[in-house]
PDB file of C-alpha atoms in Angstrom:
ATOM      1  CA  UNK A   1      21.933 -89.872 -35.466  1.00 47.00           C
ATOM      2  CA  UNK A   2      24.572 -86.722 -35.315  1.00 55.00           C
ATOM      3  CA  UNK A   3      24.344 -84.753 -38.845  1.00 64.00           C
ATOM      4  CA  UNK A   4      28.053 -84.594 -38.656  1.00 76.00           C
ATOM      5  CA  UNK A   5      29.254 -84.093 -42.616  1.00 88.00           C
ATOM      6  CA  UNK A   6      31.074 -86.955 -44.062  1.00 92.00           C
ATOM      7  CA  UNK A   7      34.406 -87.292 -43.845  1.00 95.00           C
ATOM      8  CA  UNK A   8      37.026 -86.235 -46.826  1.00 96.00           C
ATOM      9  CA  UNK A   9      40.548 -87.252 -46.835  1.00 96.00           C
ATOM     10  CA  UNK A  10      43.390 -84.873 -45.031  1.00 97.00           C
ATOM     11  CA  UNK A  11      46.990 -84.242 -45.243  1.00 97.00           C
ATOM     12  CA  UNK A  12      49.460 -86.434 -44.494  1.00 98.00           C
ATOM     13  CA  UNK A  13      52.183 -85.660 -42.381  1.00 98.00           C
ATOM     14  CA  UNK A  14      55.836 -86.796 -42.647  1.00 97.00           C
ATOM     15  CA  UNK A  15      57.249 -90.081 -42.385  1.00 95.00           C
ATOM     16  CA  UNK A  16      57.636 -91.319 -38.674  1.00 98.00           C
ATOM     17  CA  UNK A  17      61.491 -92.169 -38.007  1.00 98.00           C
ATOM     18  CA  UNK A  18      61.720 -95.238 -35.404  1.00 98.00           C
ATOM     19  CA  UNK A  19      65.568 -95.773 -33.874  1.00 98.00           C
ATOM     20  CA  UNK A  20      67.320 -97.847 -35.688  1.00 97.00           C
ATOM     21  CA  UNK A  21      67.905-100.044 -32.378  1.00 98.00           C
ATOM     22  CA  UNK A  22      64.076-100.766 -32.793  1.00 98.00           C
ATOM     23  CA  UNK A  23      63.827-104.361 -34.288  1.00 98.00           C
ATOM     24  CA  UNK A  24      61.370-104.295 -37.330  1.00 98.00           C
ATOM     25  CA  UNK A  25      59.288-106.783 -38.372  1.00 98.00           C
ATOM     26  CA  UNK A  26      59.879-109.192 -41.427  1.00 98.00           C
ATOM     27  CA  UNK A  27      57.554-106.962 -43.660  1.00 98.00           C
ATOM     28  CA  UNK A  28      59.025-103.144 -43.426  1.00 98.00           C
ATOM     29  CA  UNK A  29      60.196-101.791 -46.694  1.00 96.00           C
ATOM     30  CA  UNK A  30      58.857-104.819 -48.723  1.00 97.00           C
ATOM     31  CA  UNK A  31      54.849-104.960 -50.586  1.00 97.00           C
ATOM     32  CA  UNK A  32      53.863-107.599 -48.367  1.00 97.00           C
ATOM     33  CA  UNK A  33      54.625-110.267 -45.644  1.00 98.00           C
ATOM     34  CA  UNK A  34      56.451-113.508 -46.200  1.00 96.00           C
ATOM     35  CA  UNK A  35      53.297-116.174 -45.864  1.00 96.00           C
ATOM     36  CA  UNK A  36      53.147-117.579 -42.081  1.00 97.00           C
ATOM     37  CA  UNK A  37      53.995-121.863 -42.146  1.00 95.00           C
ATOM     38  CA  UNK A  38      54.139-121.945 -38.311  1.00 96.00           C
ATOM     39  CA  UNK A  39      51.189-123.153 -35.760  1.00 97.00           C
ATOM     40  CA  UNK A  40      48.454-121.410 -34.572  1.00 97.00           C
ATOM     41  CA  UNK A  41      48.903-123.091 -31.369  1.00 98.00           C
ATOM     42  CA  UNK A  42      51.970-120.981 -29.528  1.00 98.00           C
ATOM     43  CA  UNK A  43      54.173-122.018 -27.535  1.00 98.00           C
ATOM     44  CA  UNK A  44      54.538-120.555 -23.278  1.00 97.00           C
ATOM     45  CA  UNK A  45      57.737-118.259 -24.476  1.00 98.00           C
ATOM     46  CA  UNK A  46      55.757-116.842 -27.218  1.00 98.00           C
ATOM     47  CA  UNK A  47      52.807-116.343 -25.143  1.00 98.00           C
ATOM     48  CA  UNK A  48      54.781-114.741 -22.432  1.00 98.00           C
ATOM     49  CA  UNK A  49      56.537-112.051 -24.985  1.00 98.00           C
ATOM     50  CA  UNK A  50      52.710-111.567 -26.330  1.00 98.00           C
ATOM     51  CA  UNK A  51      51.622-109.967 -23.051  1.00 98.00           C
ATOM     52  CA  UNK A  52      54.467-107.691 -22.998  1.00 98.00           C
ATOM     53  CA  UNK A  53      53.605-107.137 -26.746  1.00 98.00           C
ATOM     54  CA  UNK A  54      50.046-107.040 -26.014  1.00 98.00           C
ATOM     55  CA  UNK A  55      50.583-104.569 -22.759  1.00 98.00           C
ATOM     56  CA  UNK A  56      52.286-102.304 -24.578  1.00 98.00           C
ATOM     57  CA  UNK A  57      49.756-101.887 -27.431  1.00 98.00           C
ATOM     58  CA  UNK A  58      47.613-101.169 -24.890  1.00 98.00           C
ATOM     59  CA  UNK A  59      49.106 -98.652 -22.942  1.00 98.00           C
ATOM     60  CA  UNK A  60      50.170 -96.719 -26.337  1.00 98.00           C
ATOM     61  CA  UNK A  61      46.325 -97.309 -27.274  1.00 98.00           C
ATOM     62  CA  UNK A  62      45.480 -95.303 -23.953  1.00 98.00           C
ATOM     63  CA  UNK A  63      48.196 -93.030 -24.366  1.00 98.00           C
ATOM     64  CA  UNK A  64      46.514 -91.772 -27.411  1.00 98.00           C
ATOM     65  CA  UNK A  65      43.028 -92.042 -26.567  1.00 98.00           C
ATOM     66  CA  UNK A  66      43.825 -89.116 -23.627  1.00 98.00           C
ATOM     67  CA  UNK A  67      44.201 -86.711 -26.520  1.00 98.00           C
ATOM     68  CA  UNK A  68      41.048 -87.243 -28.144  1.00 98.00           C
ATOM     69  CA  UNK A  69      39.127 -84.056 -28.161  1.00 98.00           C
ATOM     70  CA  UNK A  70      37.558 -81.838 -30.500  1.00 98.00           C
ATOM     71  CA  UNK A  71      40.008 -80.341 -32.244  1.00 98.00           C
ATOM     72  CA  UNK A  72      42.362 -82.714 -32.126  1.00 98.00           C
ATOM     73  CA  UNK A  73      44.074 -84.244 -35.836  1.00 98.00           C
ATOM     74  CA  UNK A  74      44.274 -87.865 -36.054  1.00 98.00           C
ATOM     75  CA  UNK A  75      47.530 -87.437 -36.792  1.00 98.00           C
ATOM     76  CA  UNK A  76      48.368 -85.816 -33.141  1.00 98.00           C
ATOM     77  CA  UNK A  77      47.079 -89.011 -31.807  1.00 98.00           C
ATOM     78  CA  UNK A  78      49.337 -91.060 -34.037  1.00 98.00           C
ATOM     79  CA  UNK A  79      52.226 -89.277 -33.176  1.00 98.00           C
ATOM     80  CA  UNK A  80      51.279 -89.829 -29.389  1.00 98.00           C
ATOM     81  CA  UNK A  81      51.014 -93.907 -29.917  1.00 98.00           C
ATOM     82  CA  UNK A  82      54.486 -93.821 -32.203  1.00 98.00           C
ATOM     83  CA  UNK A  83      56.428 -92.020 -29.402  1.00 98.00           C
ATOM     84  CA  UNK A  84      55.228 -94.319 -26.871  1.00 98.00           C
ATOM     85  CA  UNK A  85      55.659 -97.283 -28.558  1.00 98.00           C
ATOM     86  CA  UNK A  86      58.748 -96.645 -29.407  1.00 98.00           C
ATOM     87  CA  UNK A  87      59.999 -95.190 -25.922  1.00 98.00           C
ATOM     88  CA  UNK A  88      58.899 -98.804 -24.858  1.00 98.00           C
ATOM     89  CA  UNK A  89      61.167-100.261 -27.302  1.00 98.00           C
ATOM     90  CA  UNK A  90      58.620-101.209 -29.626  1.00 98.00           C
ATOM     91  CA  UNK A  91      58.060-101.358 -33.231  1.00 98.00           C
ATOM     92  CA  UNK A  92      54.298 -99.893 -34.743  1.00 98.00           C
ATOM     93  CA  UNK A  93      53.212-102.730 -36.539  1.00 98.00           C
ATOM     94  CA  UNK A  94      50.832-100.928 -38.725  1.00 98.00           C
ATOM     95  CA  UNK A  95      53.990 -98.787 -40.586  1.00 98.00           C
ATOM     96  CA  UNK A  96      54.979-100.185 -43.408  1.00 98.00           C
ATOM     97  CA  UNK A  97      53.142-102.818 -43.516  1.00 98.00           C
ATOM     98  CA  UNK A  98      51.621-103.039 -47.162  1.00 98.00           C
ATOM     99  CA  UNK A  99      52.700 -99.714 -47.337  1.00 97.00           C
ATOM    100  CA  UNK A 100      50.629 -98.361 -44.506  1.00 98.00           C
ATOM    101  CA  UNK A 101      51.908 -95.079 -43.693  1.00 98.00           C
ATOM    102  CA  UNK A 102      51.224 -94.531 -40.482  1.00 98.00           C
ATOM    103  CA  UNK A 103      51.390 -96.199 -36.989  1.00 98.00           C
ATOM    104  CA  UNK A 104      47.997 -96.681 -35.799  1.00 98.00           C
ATOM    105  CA  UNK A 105      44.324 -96.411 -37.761  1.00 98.00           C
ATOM    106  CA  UNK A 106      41.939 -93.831 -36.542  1.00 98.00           C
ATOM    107  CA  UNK A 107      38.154 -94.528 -38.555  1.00 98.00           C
ATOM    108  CA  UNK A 108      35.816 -91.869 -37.902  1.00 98.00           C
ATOM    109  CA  UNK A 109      31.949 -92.351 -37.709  1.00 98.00           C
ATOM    110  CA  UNK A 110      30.987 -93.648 -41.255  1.00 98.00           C
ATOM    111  CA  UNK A 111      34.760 -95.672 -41.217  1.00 98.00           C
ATOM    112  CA  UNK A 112      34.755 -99.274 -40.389  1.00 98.00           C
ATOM    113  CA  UNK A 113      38.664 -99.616 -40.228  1.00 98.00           C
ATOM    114  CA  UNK A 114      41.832 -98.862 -41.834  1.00 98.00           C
ATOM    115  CA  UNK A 115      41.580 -95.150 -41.401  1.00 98.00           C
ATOM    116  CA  UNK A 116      44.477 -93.439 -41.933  1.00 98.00           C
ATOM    117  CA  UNK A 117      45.838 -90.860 -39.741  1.00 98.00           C
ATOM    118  CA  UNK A 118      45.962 -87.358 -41.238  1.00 98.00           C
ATOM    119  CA  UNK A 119      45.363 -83.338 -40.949  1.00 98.00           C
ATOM    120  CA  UNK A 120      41.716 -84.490 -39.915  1.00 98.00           C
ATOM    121  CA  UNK A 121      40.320 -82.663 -36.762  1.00 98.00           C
ATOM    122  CA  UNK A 122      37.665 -84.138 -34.769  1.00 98.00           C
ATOM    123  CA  UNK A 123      34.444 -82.954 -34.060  1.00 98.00           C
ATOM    124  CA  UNK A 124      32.301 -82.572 -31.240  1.00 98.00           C
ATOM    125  CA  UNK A 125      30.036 -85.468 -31.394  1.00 98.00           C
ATOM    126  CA  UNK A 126      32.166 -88.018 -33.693  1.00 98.00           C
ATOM    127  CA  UNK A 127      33.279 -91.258 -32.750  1.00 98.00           C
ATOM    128  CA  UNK A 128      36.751 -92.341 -33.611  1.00 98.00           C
ATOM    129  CA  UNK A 129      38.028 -95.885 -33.444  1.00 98.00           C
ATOM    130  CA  UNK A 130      41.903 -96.530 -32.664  1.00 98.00           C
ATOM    131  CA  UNK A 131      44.050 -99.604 -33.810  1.00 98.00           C
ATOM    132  CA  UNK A 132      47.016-100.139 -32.406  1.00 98.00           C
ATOM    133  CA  UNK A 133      49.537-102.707 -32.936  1.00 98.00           C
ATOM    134  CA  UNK A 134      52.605-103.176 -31.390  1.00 99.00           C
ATOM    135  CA  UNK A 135      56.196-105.691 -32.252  1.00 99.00           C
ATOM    136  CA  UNK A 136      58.788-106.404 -30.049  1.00 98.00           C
ATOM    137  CA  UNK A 137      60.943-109.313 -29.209  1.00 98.00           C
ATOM    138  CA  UNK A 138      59.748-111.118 -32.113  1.00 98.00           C
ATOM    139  CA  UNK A 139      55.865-111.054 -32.063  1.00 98.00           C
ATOM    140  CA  UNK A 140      52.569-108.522 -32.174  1.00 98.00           C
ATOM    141  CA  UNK A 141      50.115-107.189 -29.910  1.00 98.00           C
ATOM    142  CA  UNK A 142      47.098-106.054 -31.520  1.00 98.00           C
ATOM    143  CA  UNK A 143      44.067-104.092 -30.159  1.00 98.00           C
ATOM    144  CA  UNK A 144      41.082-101.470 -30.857  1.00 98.00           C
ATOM    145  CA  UNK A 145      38.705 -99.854 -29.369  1.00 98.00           C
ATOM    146  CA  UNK A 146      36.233 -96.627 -30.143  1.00 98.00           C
ATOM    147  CA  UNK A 147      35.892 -93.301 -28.013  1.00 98.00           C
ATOM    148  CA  UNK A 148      33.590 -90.681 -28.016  1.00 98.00           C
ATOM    149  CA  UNK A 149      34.641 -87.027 -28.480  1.00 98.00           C
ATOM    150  CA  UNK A 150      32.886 -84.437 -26.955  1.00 97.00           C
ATOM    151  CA  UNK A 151      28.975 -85.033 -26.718  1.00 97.00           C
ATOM    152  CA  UNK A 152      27.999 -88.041 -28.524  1.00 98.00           C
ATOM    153  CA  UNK A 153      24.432 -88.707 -29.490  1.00 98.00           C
ATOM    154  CA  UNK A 154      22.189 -91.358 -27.919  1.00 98.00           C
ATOM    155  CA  UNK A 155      22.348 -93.582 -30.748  1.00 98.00           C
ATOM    156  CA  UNK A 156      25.925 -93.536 -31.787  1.00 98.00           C
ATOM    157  CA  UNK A 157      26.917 -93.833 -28.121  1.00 98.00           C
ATOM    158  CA  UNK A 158      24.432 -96.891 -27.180  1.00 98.00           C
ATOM    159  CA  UNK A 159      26.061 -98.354 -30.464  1.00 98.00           C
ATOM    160  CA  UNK A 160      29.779 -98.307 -29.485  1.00 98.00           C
ATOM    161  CA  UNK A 161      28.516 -99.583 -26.347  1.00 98.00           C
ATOM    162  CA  UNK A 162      26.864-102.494 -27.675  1.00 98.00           C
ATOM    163  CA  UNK A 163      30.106-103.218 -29.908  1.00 98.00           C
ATOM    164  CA  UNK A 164      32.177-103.370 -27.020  1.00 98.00           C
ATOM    165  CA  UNK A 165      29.678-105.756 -24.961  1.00 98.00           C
ATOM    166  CA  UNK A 166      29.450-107.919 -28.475  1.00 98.00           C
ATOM    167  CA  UNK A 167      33.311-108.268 -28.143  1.00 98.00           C
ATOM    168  CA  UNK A 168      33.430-109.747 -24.591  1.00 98.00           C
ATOM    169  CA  UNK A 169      30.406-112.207 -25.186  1.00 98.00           C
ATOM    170  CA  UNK A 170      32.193-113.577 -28.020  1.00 98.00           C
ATOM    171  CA  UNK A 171      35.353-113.616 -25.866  1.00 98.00           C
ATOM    172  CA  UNK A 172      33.310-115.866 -23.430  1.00 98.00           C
ATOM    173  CA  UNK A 173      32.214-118.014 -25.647  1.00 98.00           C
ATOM    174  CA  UNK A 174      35.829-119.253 -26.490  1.00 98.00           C
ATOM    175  CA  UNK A 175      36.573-123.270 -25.426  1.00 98.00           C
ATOM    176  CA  UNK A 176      38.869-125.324 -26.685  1.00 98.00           C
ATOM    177  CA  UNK A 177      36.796-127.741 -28.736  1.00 97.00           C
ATOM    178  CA  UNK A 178      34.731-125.466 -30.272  1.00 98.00           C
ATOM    179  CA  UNK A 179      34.390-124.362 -33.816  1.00 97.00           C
ATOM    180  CA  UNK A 180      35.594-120.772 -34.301  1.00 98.00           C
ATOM    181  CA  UNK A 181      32.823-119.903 -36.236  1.00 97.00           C
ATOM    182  CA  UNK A 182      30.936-119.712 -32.473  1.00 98.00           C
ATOM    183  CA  UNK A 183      32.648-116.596 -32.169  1.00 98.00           C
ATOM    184  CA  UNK A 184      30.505-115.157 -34.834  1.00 98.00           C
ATOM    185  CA  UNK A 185      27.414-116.859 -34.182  1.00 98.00           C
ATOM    186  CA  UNK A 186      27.595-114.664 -30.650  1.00 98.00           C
ATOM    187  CA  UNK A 187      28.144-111.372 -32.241  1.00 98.00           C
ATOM    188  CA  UNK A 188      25.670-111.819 -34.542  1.00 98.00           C
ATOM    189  CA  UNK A 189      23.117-113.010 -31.956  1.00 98.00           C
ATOM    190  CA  UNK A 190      23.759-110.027 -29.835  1.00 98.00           C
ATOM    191  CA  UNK A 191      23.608-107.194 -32.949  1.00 98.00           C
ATOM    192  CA  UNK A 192      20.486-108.214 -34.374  1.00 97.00           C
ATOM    193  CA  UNK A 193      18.595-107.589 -31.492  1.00 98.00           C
ATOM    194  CA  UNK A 194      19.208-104.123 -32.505  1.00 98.00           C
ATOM    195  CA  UNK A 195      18.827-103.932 -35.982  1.00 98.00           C
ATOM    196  CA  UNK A 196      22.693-103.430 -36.625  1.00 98.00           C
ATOM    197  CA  UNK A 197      25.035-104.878 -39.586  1.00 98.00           C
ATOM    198  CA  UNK A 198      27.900-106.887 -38.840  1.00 98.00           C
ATOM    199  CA  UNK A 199      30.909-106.789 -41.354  1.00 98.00           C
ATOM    200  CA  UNK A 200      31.839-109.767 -42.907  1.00 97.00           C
ATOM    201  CA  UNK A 201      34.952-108.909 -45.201  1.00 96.00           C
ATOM    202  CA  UNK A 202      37.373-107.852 -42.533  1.00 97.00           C
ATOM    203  CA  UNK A 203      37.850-110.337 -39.599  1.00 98.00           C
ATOM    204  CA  UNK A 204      39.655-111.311 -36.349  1.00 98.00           C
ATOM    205  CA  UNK A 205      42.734-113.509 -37.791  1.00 98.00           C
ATOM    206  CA  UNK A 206      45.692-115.268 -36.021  1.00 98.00           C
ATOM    207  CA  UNK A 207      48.281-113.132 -34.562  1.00 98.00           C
ATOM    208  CA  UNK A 208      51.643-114.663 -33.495  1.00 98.00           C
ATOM    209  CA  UNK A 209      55.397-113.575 -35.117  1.00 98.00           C
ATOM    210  CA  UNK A 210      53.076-112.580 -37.785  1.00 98.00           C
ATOM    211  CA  UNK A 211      51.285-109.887 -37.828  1.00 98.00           C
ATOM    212  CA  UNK A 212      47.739-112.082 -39.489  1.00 98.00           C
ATOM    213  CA  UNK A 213      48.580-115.898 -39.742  1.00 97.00           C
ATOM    214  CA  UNK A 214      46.198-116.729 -42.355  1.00 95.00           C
ATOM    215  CA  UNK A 215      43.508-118.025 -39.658  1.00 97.00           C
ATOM    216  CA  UNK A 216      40.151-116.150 -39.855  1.00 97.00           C
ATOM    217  CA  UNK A 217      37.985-115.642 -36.936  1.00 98.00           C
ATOM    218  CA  UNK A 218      34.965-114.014 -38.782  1.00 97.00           C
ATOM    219  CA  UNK A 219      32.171-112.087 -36.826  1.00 98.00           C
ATOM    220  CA  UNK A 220      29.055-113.309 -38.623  1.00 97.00           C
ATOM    221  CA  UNK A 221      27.716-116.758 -38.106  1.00 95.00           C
ATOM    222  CA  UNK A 222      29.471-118.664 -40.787  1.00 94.00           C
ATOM    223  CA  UNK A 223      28.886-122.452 -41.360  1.00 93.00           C
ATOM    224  CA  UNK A 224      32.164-122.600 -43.356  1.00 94.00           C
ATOM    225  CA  UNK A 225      34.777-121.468 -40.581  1.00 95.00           C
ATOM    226  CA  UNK A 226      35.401-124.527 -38.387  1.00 96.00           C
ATOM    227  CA  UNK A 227      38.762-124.863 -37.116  1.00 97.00           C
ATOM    228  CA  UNK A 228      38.827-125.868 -33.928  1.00 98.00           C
ATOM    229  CA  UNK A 229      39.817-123.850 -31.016  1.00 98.00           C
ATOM    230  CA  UNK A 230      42.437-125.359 -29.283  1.00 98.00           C
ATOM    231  CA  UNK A 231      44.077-124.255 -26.406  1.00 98.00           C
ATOM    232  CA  UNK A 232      47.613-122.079 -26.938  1.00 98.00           C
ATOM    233  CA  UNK A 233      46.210-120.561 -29.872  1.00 98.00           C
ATOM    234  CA  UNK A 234      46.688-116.864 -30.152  1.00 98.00           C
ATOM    235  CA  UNK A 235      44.014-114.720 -32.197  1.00 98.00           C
ATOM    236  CA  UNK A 236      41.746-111.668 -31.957  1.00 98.00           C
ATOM    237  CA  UNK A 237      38.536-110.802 -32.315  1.00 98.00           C
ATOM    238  CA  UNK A 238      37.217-107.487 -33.525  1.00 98.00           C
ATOM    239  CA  UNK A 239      33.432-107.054 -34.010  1.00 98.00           C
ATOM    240  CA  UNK A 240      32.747-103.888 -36.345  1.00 98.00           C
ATOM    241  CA  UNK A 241      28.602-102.888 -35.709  1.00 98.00           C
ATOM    242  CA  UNK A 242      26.699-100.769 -37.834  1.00 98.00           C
ATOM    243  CA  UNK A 243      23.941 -98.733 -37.648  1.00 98.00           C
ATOM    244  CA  UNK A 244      23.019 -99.814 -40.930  1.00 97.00           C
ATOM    245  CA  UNK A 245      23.982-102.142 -43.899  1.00 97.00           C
ATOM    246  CA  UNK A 246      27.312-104.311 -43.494  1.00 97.00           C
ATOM    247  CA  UNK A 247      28.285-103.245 -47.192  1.00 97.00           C
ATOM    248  CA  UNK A 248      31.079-100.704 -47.775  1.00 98.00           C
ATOM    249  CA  UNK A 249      33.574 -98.855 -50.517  1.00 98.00           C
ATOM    250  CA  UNK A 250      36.544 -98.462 -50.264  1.00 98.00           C
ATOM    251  CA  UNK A 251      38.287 -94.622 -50.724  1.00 98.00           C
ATOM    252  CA  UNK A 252      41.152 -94.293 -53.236  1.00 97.00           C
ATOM    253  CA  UNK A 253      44.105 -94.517 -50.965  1.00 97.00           C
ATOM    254  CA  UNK A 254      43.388 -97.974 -50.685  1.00 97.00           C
ATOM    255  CA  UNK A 255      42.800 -98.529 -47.085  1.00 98.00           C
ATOM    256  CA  UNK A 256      40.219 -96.685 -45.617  1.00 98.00           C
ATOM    257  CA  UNK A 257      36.988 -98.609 -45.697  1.00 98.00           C
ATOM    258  CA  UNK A 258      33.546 -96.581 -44.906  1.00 98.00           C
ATOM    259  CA  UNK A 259      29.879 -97.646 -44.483  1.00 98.00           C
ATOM    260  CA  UNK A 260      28.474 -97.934 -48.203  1.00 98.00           C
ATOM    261  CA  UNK A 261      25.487 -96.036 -46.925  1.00 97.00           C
ATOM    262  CA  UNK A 262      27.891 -93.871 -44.872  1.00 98.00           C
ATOM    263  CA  UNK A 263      25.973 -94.756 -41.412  1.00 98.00           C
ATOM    264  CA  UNK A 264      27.800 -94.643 -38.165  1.00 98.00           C
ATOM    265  CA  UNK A 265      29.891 -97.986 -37.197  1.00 98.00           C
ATOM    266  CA  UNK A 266      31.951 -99.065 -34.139  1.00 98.00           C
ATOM    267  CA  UNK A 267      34.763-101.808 -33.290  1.00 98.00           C
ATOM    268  CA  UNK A 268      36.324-103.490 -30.455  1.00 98.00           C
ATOM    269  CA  UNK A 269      39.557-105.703 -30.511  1.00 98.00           C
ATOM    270  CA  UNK A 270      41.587-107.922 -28.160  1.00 98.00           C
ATOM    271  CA  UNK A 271      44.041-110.315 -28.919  1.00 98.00           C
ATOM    272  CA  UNK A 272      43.647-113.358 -26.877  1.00 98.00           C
ATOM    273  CA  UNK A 273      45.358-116.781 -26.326  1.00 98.00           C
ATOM    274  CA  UNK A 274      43.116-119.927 -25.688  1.00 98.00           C
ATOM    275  CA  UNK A 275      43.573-121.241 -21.865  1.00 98.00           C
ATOM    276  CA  UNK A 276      41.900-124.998 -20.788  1.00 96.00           C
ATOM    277  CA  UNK A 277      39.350-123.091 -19.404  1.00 93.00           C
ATOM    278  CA  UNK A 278      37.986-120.274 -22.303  1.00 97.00           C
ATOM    279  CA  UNK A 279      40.456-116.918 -23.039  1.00 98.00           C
ATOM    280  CA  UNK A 280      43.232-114.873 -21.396  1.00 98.00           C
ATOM    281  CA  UNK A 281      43.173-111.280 -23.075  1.00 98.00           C
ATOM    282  CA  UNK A 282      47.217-110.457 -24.043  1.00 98.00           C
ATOM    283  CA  UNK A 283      45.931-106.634 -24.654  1.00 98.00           C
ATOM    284  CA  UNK A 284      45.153-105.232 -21.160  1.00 95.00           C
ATOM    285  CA  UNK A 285      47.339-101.681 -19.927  1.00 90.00           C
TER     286      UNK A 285
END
């Protein structure tokens, strides 16, 4: 594996101004989200202002992921996604909510998720996960995915491509009828043939005019989760791989979750809505 040094907190930058023509979600400027009471099964209008939702997470998602290079802050790549999502007339889901002060999470090498953008620079040879969410006309979009920068070693490279081929098995596997916890069973299946962990305390979830519904789509194989998949749900799934144990600590800002033994780790994400027939991904440029 790379003998990168681990990663310390950076500087934050400023507070991100959206126009005040931008609709925010529910959540902005309060400590957390009203609970969600409505179904997990949407609706065609809500699944129709998904894809734009979805689409434009996307694209922002690309947007940024141009700029990675070594050098780069992970702030620069924030500010990329925030401009474009809100020159698309969309809202960052990620700022403000819980406090979150930023509009996108960048987790480098040893980070599973939640990392938040700062002064950081990337390396040549890291791996850097983006997470971009974006809300407009009343419901999210929500995606991930991890890039290499620069010259990535064999292992660390193989692994983010493993965690993206883990995401769209599990994506296949989705049928209406089926327990949700198949999902996880496929995941898990697919990592242990190479000896990698697979988180278990941060999951897909539902995804609808809220941001997480309350459902859990977890990527282990759990005998506990399962709801049945029905079609018109809307949810995502989000393997995170590791090259070692699935434990983790949390740093001090509250958010930013890294490997407990500080090994490498990769995610993928989609948000999807359940057709008669298995998944439509909502999250595609």
């Amino acid at each position: 594996m790379s003998g990168q040094s681990l990663l310390v907190p950076g500087e934050l930058s400023p507070h991100r101004s959206v126009p005040g023509s931008i609709r925010r979600p529910e959540y902005v400027g309060k400590p957390a989200p009203a609970p969600y009471s409505g179904p997990e099964v949407q609706d065609s209008d809500t699944i129709e202002r998904m894809r734009i939702a979805g689409r434009i997470a996307a694209q922002a998602m690309e947007e940024a992921a141009k700029h990675i290079a070594p050098g780069v802050t992970t702030d620069e790549l924030d500010r990329v996604a925030h401009e474009y999502m809100c020159d698309h007339g969309a809202y960052p889901s990620t700022l403000g909510y819980r406090g979150f002060p930023k509009s996108l999470c960048a987790s480098i090498n040893e980070v599973i998720c939640h990392g938040i953008p700062d002064s950081t620079v990337l390396r040549d040879g890291d791996i850097v996960n983006l997470d971009v969410t974006a809300y407009i006309n009343g419901v999210h979009g929500d995606n991930n995915a991890t890039y290499l920068c620069g010259d990535v070693d064999e292992e660390s490279r193989l692994l983010v491509e493993r965690t993206r081929e883990s995401l769209n098995r599990a994506i296949k596997a989705v049928r209406p009828g089926r327990q949700i916890n198949i999902i996880g069973r496929v995941i898990e299946s697919y990592a242990k043939r190479f000896g990698y962990g697979v988180v278990r305390d941060f999951t897909g979830h539902g995804i609808n005019s809220s941001f997480h519904s309350g459902l859990i789509v977890p990527h282990y194989d759990s005998p506990h989760h399962t709801t049945e998949i029905k079609t018109g749900m809307t949810f995502t799934i989000e393997p995170m791989l590791t090259l070692g144990t699935h434990d983790y600590d949390m740093w001090d800002d509250g958010w930013t979750v890294v490997t407990k033994d500080r090994k490498r780790t990769a995610q993928f994400e989609h948000t999807l809505v359940v057709t008669e027939n298995g998944a439509e991904i909502l999250t595609l440029p």
